């Protein structure tokens, strides 16, 4: 894979600039851009020490237009990178764009076939001091700001409608955590009415026989 230069990364995450991204993907050696092999929508950036594919970069910053363009160009929706088990849906779940635009971005990934069951990289959150292999919904429930996000229930609803398994959203084999377990870990640090609302949503999901 080709390493994406910083100016292209900037065009994605600061400007959601499809034209700049397209120019880079379509460049040829004759354009003054020496290539070791053709560029693809699955090329990556490793400037920050944890490689992300182009789609993961777009997911981190909520760059909807670039993500849509990459998917149209054939970017793999469930592609991670070596040494980093997260995939685009994990990244979008952690990106803190918990507004209407963030919901639209999550819908884009789910509609493109993002896997709601795959486990991502181990993370550590000092406020809870635990390590977990988490599904996208597990990461969302663990790290989203419930106080800041009135859309938290809508985000959870997206994952539930996509058939997310709420019985094993985190934890190592033999010690899996349910969605309720993850929320229970938060109670000491994030007391809010939304926490109760999410728990009620999960109870309704289970009562409907969807878990």
PDB file of C-alpha atoms in Angstrom:
ATOM      1  CA  UNK A   1       0.000   0.000   0.000  1.00  0.00           C
ATOM      2  CA  UNK A   2       1.023   3.623  -0.597  1.00  0.00           C
ATOM      3  CA  UNK A   3       1.548   5.869   2.430  1.00  0.00           C
ATOM      4  CA  UNK A   4      -0.806   8.830   2.195  1.00  0.00           C
ATOM      5  CA  UNK A   5       1.001  12.191   2.430  1.00  0.00           C
ATOM      6  CA  UNK A   6       0.048  14.711   5.131  1.00  0.00           C
ATOM      7  CA  UNK A   7      -1.543  17.170   2.712  1.00  0.00           C
ATOM      8  CA  UNK A   8      -4.017  14.522   1.553  1.00  0.00           C
ATOM      9  CA  UNK A   9      -4.782  13.537   5.145  1.00  0.00           C
ATOM     10  CA  UNK A  10      -5.393  17.231   5.885  1.00  0.00           C
ATOM     11  CA  UNK A  11      -7.691  17.521   2.861  1.00  0.00           C
ATOM     12  CA  UNK A  12      -9.789  14.659   4.211  1.00  0.00           C
ATOM     13  CA  UNK A  13     -10.052  15.547   7.868  1.00  0.00           C
ATOM     14  CA  UNK A  14      -9.989  19.347   7.762  1.00  0.00           C
ATOM     15  CA  UNK A  15     -11.873  20.093   4.559  1.00  0.00           C
ATOM     16  CA  UNK A  16     -13.715  16.905   3.559  1.00  0.00           C
ATOM     17  CA  UNK A  17     -12.206  17.701   0.168  1.00  0.00           C
ATOM     18  CA  UNK A  18     -13.262  15.053  -2.360  1.00  0.00           C
ATOM     19  CA  UNK A  19     -11.599  16.842  -5.264  1.00  0.00           C
ATOM     20  CA  UNK A  20      -8.175  16.824  -3.594  1.00  0.00           C
ATOM     21  CA  UNK A  21      -8.589  13.184  -2.635  1.00  0.00           C
ATOM     22  CA  UNK A  22      -9.609  12.241  -6.171  1.00  0.00           C
ATOM     23  CA  UNK A  23      -6.647  14.099  -7.644  1.00  0.00           C
ATOM     24  CA  UNK A  24      -4.258  12.165  -5.411  1.00  0.00           C
ATOM     25  CA  UNK A  25      -5.860   8.785  -6.118  1.00  0.00           C
ATOM     26  CA  UNK A  26      -5.857   9.408  -9.853  1.00  0.00           C
ATOM     27  CA  UNK A  27      -2.311  10.804 -10.081  1.00  0.00           C
ATOM     28  CA  UNK A  28       0.128   9.071 -12.404  1.00  0.00           C
ATOM     29  CA  UNK A  29       3.934   9.202 -12.667  1.00  0.00           C
ATOM     30  CA  UNK A  30       3.490  11.696 -15.491  1.00  0.00           C
ATOM     31  CA  UNK A  31       1.912  14.112 -13.020  1.00  0.00           C
ATOM     32  CA  UNK A  32       5.164  14.380 -11.110  1.00  0.00           C
ATOM     33  CA  UNK A  33       4.048  11.921  -8.431  1.00  0.00           C
ATOM     34  CA  UNK A  34       6.404   8.918  -8.503  1.00  0.00           C
ATOM     35  CA  UNK A  35       4.488   5.741  -7.698  1.00  0.00           C
ATOM     36  CA  UNK A  36       5.822   2.399  -6.531  1.00  0.00           C
ATOM     37  CA  UNK A  37       2.435   0.906  -7.454  1.00  0.00           C
ATOM     38  CA  UNK A  38      -1.056   2.259  -8.209  1.00  0.00           C
ATOM     39  CA  UNK A  39      -2.869   4.106  -5.470  1.00  0.00           C
ATOM     40  CA  UNK A  40      -6.050   2.582  -4.125  1.00  0.00           C
ATOM     41  CA  UNK A  41      -8.901   3.676  -1.840  1.00  0.00           C
ATOM     42  CA  UNK A  42      -7.398   1.346   0.802  1.00  0.00           C
ATOM     43  CA  UNK A  43      -4.029   3.112   1.066  1.00  0.00           C
ATOM     44  CA  UNK A  44      -3.066   4.337   4.510  1.00  0.00           C
ATOM     45  CA  UNK A  45      -1.517   7.078   6.564  1.00  0.00           C
ATOM     46  CA  UNK A  46       1.019   6.194   9.259  1.00  0.00           C
ATOM     47  CA  UNK A  47       2.241   9.673  10.166  1.00  0.00           C
ATOM     48  CA  UNK A  48       0.848   9.410  13.687  1.00  0.00           C
ATOM     49  CA  UNK A  49       2.245   5.980  14.460  1.00  0.00           C
ATOM     50  CA  UNK A  50      -1.033   4.050  14.239  1.00  0.00           C
ATOM     51  CA  UNK A  51      -1.855   3.388  10.589  1.00  0.00           C
ATOM     52  CA  UNK A  52      -5.320   4.254   9.337  1.00  0.00           C
ATOM     53  CA  UNK A  53      -6.769   3.555   5.919  1.00  0.00           C
ATOM     54  CA  UNK A  54      -8.213   6.514   4.027  1.00  0.00           C
ATOM     55  CA  UNK A  55     -11.720   5.436   5.066  1.00  0.00           C
ATOM     56  CA  UNK A  56     -10.658   5.254   8.717  1.00  0.00           C
ATOM     57  CA  UNK A  57      -9.251   8.794   8.467  1.00  0.00           C
ATOM     58  CA  UNK A  58     -12.577   9.987   7.073  1.00  0.00           C
ATOM     59  CA  UNK A  59     -14.419   8.111   9.851  1.00  0.00           C
ATOM     60  CA  UNK A  60     -12.305   9.673  12.591  1.00  0.00           C
ATOM     61  CA  UNK A  61     -13.168  13.198  11.462  1.00  0.00           C
ATOM     62  CA  UNK A  62     -16.689  12.614  10.201  1.00  0.00           C
ATOM     63  CA  UNK A  63     -15.722  13.504   6.633  1.00  0.00           C
ATOM     64  CA  UNK A  64     -18.895  12.194   5.043  1.00  0.00           C
ATOM     65  CA  UNK A  65     -18.290  13.231   1.442  1.00  0.00           C
ATOM     66  CA  UNK A  66     -14.798  11.715   1.353  1.00  0.00           C
ATOM     67  CA  UNK A  67     -16.065   8.496   2.943  1.00  0.00           C
ATOM     68  CA  UNK A  68     -18.910   8.228   0.427  1.00  0.00           C
ATOM     69  CA  UNK A  69     -16.464   8.827  -2.426  1.00  0.00           C
ATOM     70  CA  UNK A  70     -14.042   6.192  -1.120  1.00  0.00           C
ATOM     71  CA  UNK A  71     -16.815   3.616  -0.798  1.00  0.00           C
ATOM     72  CA  UNK A  72     -17.951   4.393  -4.335  1.00  0.00           C
ATOM     73  CA  UNK A  73     -14.364   3.865  -5.465  1.00  0.00           C
ATOM     74  CA  UNK A  74     -14.279   0.446  -3.828  1.00  0.00           C
ATOM     75  CA  UNK A  75     -12.777   1.048  -0.372  1.00  0.00           C
ATOM     76  CA  UNK A  76     -13.204  -2.027   1.838  1.00  0.00           C
ATOM     77  CA  UNK A  77     -15.695  -1.233   4.576  1.00  0.00           C
ATOM     78  CA  UNK A  78     -14.377  -3.905   6.962  1.00  0.00           C
ATOM     79  CA  UNK A  79     -10.651  -3.440   6.396  1.00  0.00           C
ATOM     80  CA  UNK A  80      -8.368  -2.825   9.348  1.00  0.00           C
ATOM     81  CA  UNK A  81      -4.599  -2.451   9.255  1.00  0.00           C
ATOM     82  CA  UNK A  82      -1.718  -4.507  10.596  1.00  0.00           C
ATOM     83  CA  UNK A  83      -1.299  -4.089  14.349  1.00  0.00           C
ATOM     84  CA  UNK A  84      -4.588  -2.199  14.706  1.00  0.00           C
ATOM     85  CA  UNK A  85      -7.736  -4.292  14.920  1.00  0.00           C
ATOM     86  CA  UNK A  86     -10.188  -1.394  14.662  1.00  0.00           C
ATOM     87  CA  UNK A  87     -12.190  -0.940  11.479  1.00  0.00           C
ATOM     88  CA  UNK A  88     -13.977   2.153  10.138  1.00  0.00           C
ATOM     89  CA  UNK A  89     -17.128   1.584  12.222  1.00  0.00           C
ATOM     90  CA  UNK A  90     -15.048   1.365  15.420  1.00  0.00           C
ATOM     91  CA  UNK A  91     -13.318   4.616  14.522  1.00  0.00           C
ATOM     92  CA  UNK A  92     -16.610   6.362  13.770  1.00  0.00           C
ATOM     93  CA  UNK A  93     -17.980   5.095  17.102  1.00  0.00           C
ATOM     94  CA  UNK A  94     -15.091   6.797  18.902  1.00  0.00           C
ATOM     95  CA  UNK A  95     -14.839   9.964  16.883  1.00  0.00           C
ATOM     96  CA  UNK A  96     -17.070  12.108  19.122  1.00  0.00           C
ATOM     97  CA  UNK A  97     -19.194  13.406  16.220  1.00  0.00           C
ATOM     98  CA  UNK A  98     -22.361  12.578  18.140  1.00  0.00           C
ATOM     99  CA  UNK A  99     -24.575  14.993  16.254  1.00  0.00           C
ATOM    100  CA  UNK A 100     -26.938  14.602  13.306  1.00  0.00           C
ATOM    101  CA  UNK A 101     -23.966  14.552  10.920  1.00  0.00           C
ATOM    102  CA  UNK A 102     -22.437  11.753  12.989  1.00  0.00           C
ATOM    103  CA  UNK A 103     -25.652   9.747  12.740  1.00  0.00           C
ATOM    104  CA  UNK A 104     -25.609  10.223   8.979  1.00  0.00           C
ATOM    105  CA  UNK A 105     -22.021   8.961   8.888  1.00  0.00           C
ATOM    106  CA  UNK A 106     -22.855   5.857  10.942  1.00  0.00           C
ATOM    107  CA  UNK A 107     -25.776   5.171   8.584  1.00  0.00           C
ATOM    108  CA  UNK A 108     -23.415   5.440   5.604  1.00  0.00           C
ATOM    109  CA  UNK A 109     -21.090   2.793   7.045  1.00  0.00           C
ATOM    110  CA  UNK A 110     -23.886   0.462   8.141  1.00  0.00           C
ATOM    111  CA  UNK A 111     -25.611   0.736   4.765  1.00  0.00           C
ATOM    112  CA  UNK A 112     -22.287  -0.148   3.123  1.00  0.00           C
ATOM    113  CA  UNK A 113     -22.108  -3.384   5.153  1.00  0.00           C
ATOM    114  CA  UNK A 114     -20.005  -2.424   8.168  1.00  0.00           C
ATOM    115  CA  UNK A 115     -19.699  -5.372  10.574  1.00  0.00           C
ATOM    116  CA  UNK A 116     -21.359  -4.580  13.922  1.00  0.00           C
ATOM    117  CA  UNK A 117     -19.943  -7.727  15.543  1.00  0.00           C
ATOM    118  CA  UNK A 118     -16.197  -7.511  14.835  1.00  0.00           C
ATOM    119  CA  UNK A 119     -13.919  -6.840  17.797  1.00  0.00           C
ATOM    120  CA  UNK A 120     -11.559  -3.906  17.720  1.00  0.00           C
ATOM    121  CA  UNK A 121      -8.224  -3.032  19.256  1.00  0.00           C
ATOM    122  CA  UNK A 122      -7.684  -3.103  22.972  1.00  0.00           C
ATOM    123  CA  UNK A 123      -8.219   0.296  24.523  1.00  0.00           C
ATOM    124  CA  UNK A 124      -7.503   1.721  27.935  1.00  0.00           C
ATOM    125  CA  UNK A 125      -9.580   4.407  29.583  1.00  0.00           C
ATOM    126  CA  UNK A 126      -7.903   5.735  32.711  1.00  0.00           C
ATOM    127  CA  UNK A 127     -11.169   6.829  34.314  1.00  0.00           C
ATOM    128  CA  UNK A 128     -12.310   3.195  34.357  1.00  0.00           C
ATOM    129  CA  UNK A 129      -8.916   1.492  34.278  1.00  0.00           C
ATOM    130  CA  UNK A 130      -9.841  -1.489  32.163  1.00  0.00           C
ATOM    131  CA  UNK A 131      -8.847  -3.116  28.888  1.00  0.00           C
ATOM    132  CA  UNK A 132     -11.386  -4.608  26.544  1.00  0.00           C
ATOM    133  CA  UNK A 133     -11.699  -6.070  23.086  1.00  0.00           C
ATOM    134  CA  UNK A 134     -14.775  -4.192  21.997  1.00  0.00           C
ATOM    135  CA  UNK A 135     -17.324  -4.301  19.229  1.00  0.00           C
ATOM    136  CA  UNK A 136     -18.337  -0.931  17.741  1.00  0.00           C
ATOM    137  CA  UNK A 137     -21.337  -0.659  20.062  1.00  0.00           C
ATOM    138  CA  UNK A 138     -19.106  -1.585  23.006  1.00  0.00           C
ATOM    139  CA  UNK A 139     -16.700   1.233  22.180  1.00  0.00           C
ATOM    140  CA  UNK A 140     -19.569   3.660  21.766  1.00  0.00           C
ATOM    141  CA  UNK A 141     -21.175   2.750  25.098  1.00  0.00           C
ATOM    142  CA  UNK A 142     -17.814   2.862  26.846  1.00  0.00           C
ATOM    143  CA  UNK A 143     -16.463   6.164  25.616  1.00  0.00           C
ATOM    144  CA  UNK A 144     -19.172   8.446  24.254  1.00  0.00           C
ATOM    145  CA  UNK A 145     -19.926  11.541  26.322  1.00  0.00           C
ATOM    146  CA  UNK A 146     -23.445  10.988  27.594  1.00  0.00           C
ATOM    147  CA  UNK A 147     -23.618  14.436  29.147  1.00  0.00           C
ATOM    148  CA  UNK A 148     -22.617  16.124  25.898  1.00  0.00           C
ATOM    149  CA  UNK A 149     -24.637  14.009  23.507  1.00  0.00           C
ATOM    150  CA  UNK A 150     -28.406  14.231  23.379  1.00  0.00           C
ATOM    151  CA  UNK A 151     -28.097  11.878  20.391  1.00  0.00           C
ATOM    152  CA  UNK A 152     -26.656   8.971  22.368  1.00  0.00           C
ATOM    153  CA  UNK A 153     -29.964   7.023  22.310  1.00  0.00           C
ATOM    154  CA  UNK A 154     -30.246   7.550  18.544  1.00  0.00           C
ATOM    155  CA  UNK A 155     -26.718   6.195  18.052  1.00  0.00           C
ATOM    156  CA  UNK A 156     -27.478   3.128  20.146  1.00  0.00           C
ATOM    157  CA  UNK A 157     -30.691   2.668  18.171  1.00  0.00           C
ATOM    158  CA  UNK A 158     -28.685   2.547  14.928  1.00  0.00           C
ATOM    159  CA  UNK A 159     -26.519  -0.277  16.262  1.00  0.00           C
ATOM    160  CA  UNK A 160     -29.505  -2.200  17.631  1.00  0.00           C
ATOM    161  CA  UNK A 161     -31.404  -1.962  14.350  1.00  0.00           C
ATOM    162  CA  UNK A 162     -28.298  -3.322  12.628  1.00  0.00           C
ATOM    163  CA  UNK A 163     -28.528  -6.416  14.835  1.00  0.00           C
ATOM    164  CA  UNK A 164     -25.704  -5.704  17.270  1.00  0.00           C
ATOM    165  CA  UNK A 165     -25.060  -8.466  19.815  1.00  0.00           C
ATOM    166  CA  UNK A 166     -25.543  -6.807  23.208  1.00  0.00           C
ATOM    167  CA  UNK A 167     -24.514  -9.891  25.189  1.00  0.00           C
ATOM    168  CA  UNK A 168     -20.807  -9.714  24.373  1.00  0.00           C
ATOM    169  CA  UNK A 169     -19.751  -6.189  23.427  1.00  0.00           C
ATOM    170  CA  UNK A 170     -16.403  -6.256  25.231  1.00  0.00           C
ATOM    171  CA  UNK A 171     -14.005  -8.345  27.267  1.00  0.00           C
ATOM    172  CA  UNK A 172     -11.720 -11.278  26.645  1.00  0.00           C
ATOM    173  CA  UNK A 173     -12.935 -14.825  25.871  1.00  0.00           C
ATOM    174  CA  UNK A 174     -14.335 -16.391  29.009  1.00  0.00           C
ATOM    175  CA  UNK A 175     -15.074 -12.983  30.502  1.00  0.00           C
ATOM    176  CA  UNK A 176     -17.337 -11.215  28.045  1.00  0.00           C
ATOM    177  CA  UNK A 177     -19.168  -8.061  29.065  1.00  0.00           C
ATOM    178  CA  UNK A 178     -22.709  -7.235  28.034  1.00  0.00           C
ATOM    179  CA  UNK A 179     -23.830  -3.759  27.009  1.00  0.00           C
ATOM    180  CA  UNK A 180     -25.330  -3.342  30.484  1.00  0.00           C
ATOM    181  CA  UNK A 181     -22.011  -4.370  32.075  1.00  0.00           C
ATOM    182  CA  UNK A 182     -20.200  -1.669  30.127  1.00  0.00           C
ATOM    183  CA  UNK A 183     -22.733   0.975  31.147  1.00  0.00           C
ATOM    184  CA  UNK A 184     -22.533  -0.157  34.775  1.00  0.00           C
ATOM    185  CA  UNK A 185     -18.804   0.617  34.735  1.00  0.00           C
ATOM    186  CA  UNK A 186     -19.700   4.171  33.781  1.00  0.00           C
ATOM    187  CA  UNK A 187     -22.173   4.871  36.548  1.00  0.00           C
ATOM    188  CA  UNK A 188     -19.564   6.299  38.904  1.00  0.00           C
ATOM    189  CA  UNK A 189     -18.176   8.728  36.328  1.00  0.00           C
ATOM    190  CA  UNK A 190     -21.164   9.603  34.162  1.00  0.00           C
ATOM    191  CA  UNK A 191     -24.415   9.846  36.095  1.00  0.00           C
ATOM    192  CA  UNK A 192     -27.071  11.144  33.754  1.00  0.00           C
ATOM    193  CA  UNK A 193     -30.625  10.561  32.709  1.00  0.00           C
ATOM    194  CA  UNK A 194     -29.269   9.355  29.352  1.00  0.00           C
ATOM    195  CA  UNK A 195     -27.531   6.460  31.053  1.00  0.00           C
ATOM    196  CA  UNK A 196     -30.917   5.317  32.328  1.00  0.00           C
ATOM    197  CA  UNK A 197     -32.433   5.912  28.898  1.00  0.00           C
ATOM    198  CA  UNK A 198     -29.839   3.665  27.263  1.00  0.00           C
ATOM    199  CA  UNK A 199     -30.442   0.954  29.853  1.00  0.00           C
ATOM    200  CA  UNK A 200     -34.184   1.175  29.194  1.00  0.00           C
ATOM    201  CA  UNK A 201     -33.542   0.859  25.443  1.00  0.00           C
ATOM    202  CA  UNK A 202     -31.470  -2.259  26.042  1.00  0.00           C
ATOM    203  CA  UNK A 203     -34.181  -3.722  28.277  1.00  0.00           C
ATOM    204  CA  UNK A 204     -36.761  -3.137  25.537  1.00  0.00           C
ATOM    205  CA  UNK A 205     -34.443  -4.693  22.952  1.00  0.00           C
ATOM    206  CA  UNK A 206     -34.093  -7.806  25.082  1.00  0.00           C
ATOM    207  CA  UNK A 207     -37.798  -7.944  25.890  1.00  0.00           C
ATOM    208  CA  UNK A 208     -38.525  -7.939  22.161  1.00  0.00           C
ATOM    209  CA  UNK A 209     -36.324 -11.007  21.818  1.00  0.00           C
ATOM    210  CA  UNK A 210     -33.695  -9.230  19.739  1.00  0.00           C
ATOM    211  CA  UNK A 211     -30.626  -9.989  21.874  1.00  0.00           C
TER     212      UNK A 211
END
